[in-house]
Amino acid sequence: IQTYKVQSNNSVSLSWDTLQTHIHCCGADNHQDWIKCEQCFRLNLIPESCCKHTENNCGAGKLNSTLPLVVYEDGCFEKIFTSMKGPFLYCFIWLFGFGVIQVITVAVTFISIRQIDEGQKLKIGNNSTFVDTSNDEMTETTMMIPRHRENN
């Protein structure tokens, strides 16, 4: 707002004018925000993009006026926030649900890996003999399991 120039083609002025025209608002909080604009304050005007009806000079002399306003009274911040509240809420709910699923997945994976590391028993053949693979001792049963040996 501070760098807004009346009837200018700079990006700040064009952005404010487009925003105010399209969503029918005026200023960030309300029309009084235009006091912060040096040129608006000196000329005692509100940008024409704030006007409810397109007229030439509809905002002239209205900055400090207490008369019924011909400009939008709602600020752009509140209008944008209100219009985005619904989509942001749904997005937040979906992201929160997805995060909960991710935490559960990581917890189940961690528990599974821990059980494997604690020496889960290996079933060999059909004779229901279990071998504890957590140590390297050779027994009759483990000698039947082919092991890969490194060649030196």
Short mmCIF file of C-alpha atoms in Angstrom, two decimals:
data_model
loop_
_atom_site.label_atom_id
_atom_site.label_comp_id
_atom_site.label_asym_id
_atom_site.label_seq_id
_atom_site.Cartn_x
_atom_site.Cartn_y
_atom_site.Cartn_z
CA ILE A 1 0.00 0.00 0.00
CA GLN A 2 2.83 2.40 0.84
CA THR A 3 4.30 2.16 -2.67
CA TYR A 4 0.95 2.39 -4.49
CA LYS A 5 0.82 5.10 -7.17
CA VAL A 6 -2.51 6.43 -8.46
CA GLN A 7 -3.04 5.74 -12.17
CA SER A 8 0.31 4.00 -12.51
CA ASN A 9 1.39 0.88 -14.37
CA ASN A 10 3.86 -0.30 -11.74
CA SER A 11 3.39 -3.89 -10.54
CA VAL A 12 2.31 -2.96 -7.00
CA SER A 13 -0.42 -0.62 -8.19
CA LEU A 14 -1.66 -3.05 -10.84
CA SER A 15 -1.71 -5.90 -8.32
CA TRP A 16 -3.77 -3.92 -5.81
CA ASP A 17 -6.15 -2.68 -8.47
CA THR A 18 -6.69 -6.18 -9.87
CA LEU A 19 -7.18 -7.73 -6.44
CA GLN A 20 -9.63 -5.10 -5.24
CA THR A 21 -11.63 -5.17 -8.47
CA HIS A 22 -11.92 -8.97 -8.64
CA ILE A 23 -12.75 -9.80 -5.03
CA HIS A 24 -14.63 -6.59 -4.21
CA CYS A 25 -12.51 -5.36 -1.32
CA CYS A 26 -10.60 -2.25 -0.34
CA GLY A 27 -7.23 -2.12 1.41
CA ALA A 28 -5.74 -4.88 3.53
CA ASP A 29 -8.09 -4.45 6.52
CA ASN A 30 -10.45 -1.73 5.23
CA HIS A 31 -10.50 1.47 3.15
CA GLN A 32 -8.67 3.40 5.90
CA ASP A 33 -5.48 1.48 5.03
CA TRP A 34 -5.02 3.84 2.10
CA ILE A 35 -3.91 6.54 4.58
CA LYS A 36 -0.55 4.73 4.48
CA CYS A 37 -0.23 5.54 0.76
CA GLU A 38 1.56 8.91 0.55
CA GLN A 39 -0.04 9.96 -2.71
CA CYS A 40 -3.51 8.85 -1.57
CA PHE A 41 -3.11 10.72 1.72
CA ARG A 42 -1.96 13.94 0.01
CA LEU A 43 -4.80 13.81 -2.53
CA ASN A 44 -7.39 12.53 0.01
CA LEU A 45 -8.49 9.70 -2.27
CA ILE A 46 -9.11 6.01 -2.31
CA PRO A 47 -8.13 4.07 -5.46
CA GLU A 48 -10.91 3.70 -8.01
CA SER A 49 -10.47 -0.08 -7.87
CA CYS A 50 -12.17 0.12 -4.44
CA CYS A 51 -15.32 1.63 -5.92
CA LYS A 52 -18.53 -0.39 -5.86
CA HIS A 53 -19.61 1.23 -9.13
CA THR A 54 -17.20 2.34 -11.80
CA GLU A 55 -17.30 6.09 -11.95
CA ASN A 56 -14.57 8.59 -12.66
CA ASN A 57 -13.04 9.90 -9.46
CA CYS A 58 -15.42 7.96 -7.21
CA GLY A 59 -12.71 7.68 -4.54
CA ALA A 60 -11.69 11.35 -4.67
CA GLY A 61 -12.19 13.08 -1.33
CA LYS A 62 -13.34 9.84 0.33
CA LEU A 63 -10.25 8.88 2.34
CA ASN A 64 -11.14 10.94 5.40
CA SER A 65 -14.87 11.06 4.70
CA THR A 66 -17.52 9.93 7.19
CA LEU A 67 -20.27 9.97 4.55
CA PRO A 68 -21.77 6.68 3.35
CA LEU A 69 -19.06 5.08 1.31
CA VAL A 70 -19.26 4.27 -2.36
CA VAL A 71 -16.24 1.98 -1.93
CA TYR A 72 -16.00 -1.58 -0.62
CA GLU A 73 -15.74 -1.59 3.14
CA ASP A 74 -14.31 -5.09 3.60
CA GLY A 75 -10.57 -5.51 3.59
CA CYS A 76 -8.90 -7.84 1.11
CA PHE A 77 -7.07 -9.87 3.79
CA GLU A 78 -10.29 -10.99 5.47
CA LYS A 79 -11.97 -11.77 2.16
CA ILE A 80 -9.03 -13.88 0.99
CA PHE A 81 -8.74 -15.62 4.36
CA THR A 82 -12.47 -16.38 4.49
CA SER A 83 -12.52 -17.74 0.94
CA MET A 84 -9.47 -19.95 1.60
CA LYS A 85 -10.49 -21.22 5.03
CA GLY A 86 -12.58 -24.11 3.66
CA PRO A 87 -9.97 -25.51 1.23
CA PHE A 88 -7.16 -25.10 3.76
CA LEU A 89 -9.18 -26.95 6.40
CA TYR A 90 -9.82 -29.89 4.08
CA CYS A 91 -6.18 -29.93 3.01
CA PHE A 92 -5.05 -29.90 6.66
CA ILE A 93 -7.38 -32.80 7.54
CA TRP A 94 -6.09 -34.88 4.60
CA LEU A 95 -2.45 -34.12 5.44
CA PHE A 96 -3.00 -34.93 9.11
CA GLY A 97 -4.65 -38.25 8.21
CA PHE A 98 -1.83 -39.08 5.81
CA GLY A 99 0.72 -38.25 8.51
CA VAL A 100 -1.00 -40.56 11.01
CA ILE A 101 -0.92 -43.39 8.46
CA GLN A 102 2.79 -42.76 7.86
CA VAL A 103 3.57 -42.86 11.59
CA ILE A 104 1.67 -46.15 11.98
CA THR A 105 3.49 -47.63 8.98
CA VAL A 106 6.88 -46.66 10.37
CA ALA A 107 5.99 -48.08 13.81
CA VAL A 108 4.84 -51.42 12.37
CA THR A 109 7.98 -51.62 10.21
CA PHE A 110 10.20 -50.88 13.21
CA ILE A 111 8.49 -53.55 15.31
CA SER A 112 8.82 -56.12 12.52
CA ILE A 113 12.52 -55.41 12.02
CA ARG A 114 13.13 -55.61 15.75
CA GLN A 115 11.47 -59.03 15.97
CA ILE A 116 13.63 -60.31 13.12
CA ASP A 117 16.78 -58.95 14.79
CA GLU A 118 15.96 -60.58 18.14
CA GLY A 119 16.69 -63.99 16.72
CA GLN A 120 13.59 -65.20 15.01
CA LYS A 121 13.74 -68.96 14.45
CA LEU A 122 14.26 -70.42 10.98
CA LYS A 123 12.22 -73.49 10.03
CA ILE A 124 14.27 -76.05 8.09
CA GLY A 125 12.66 -78.66 5.87
CA ASN A 126 9.49 -80.48 6.80
CA ASN A 127 10.75 -81.99 10.07
CA SER A 128 9.84 -78.89 12.11
CA THR A 129 13.39 -78.49 13.41
CA PHE A 130 14.18 -74.93 14.34
CA VAL A 131 17.63 -73.46 14.23
CA ASP A 132 18.68 -70.41 16.16
CA THR A 133 20.63 -68.42 13.60
CA SER A 134 21.77 -65.82 16.10
CA ASN A 135 25.05 -67.66 16.80
CA ASP A 136 27.59 -69.22 14.46
CA GLU A 137 28.03 -72.57 16.25
CA MET A 138 28.00 -75.52 13.92
CA THR A 139 25.63 -78.29 14.95
CA GLU A 140 24.42 -81.33 13.07
CA THR A 141 21.33 -79.49 11.96
CA THR A 142 23.12 -76.34 10.83
CA MET A 143 25.69 -78.35 8.88
CA MET A 144 22.89 -79.30 6.49
CA ILE A 145 22.36 -75.62 5.61
CA PRO A 146 24.60 -74.56 2.75
CA ARG A 147 26.66 -71.54 3.71
CA HIS A 148 28.50 -69.21 1.42
CA ARG A 149 32.18 -69.20 2.22
CA GLU A 150 34.57 -66.55 1.03
CA ASN A 151 37.59 -67.72 -0.89
CA ASN A 152 40.81 -66.28 0.53
#
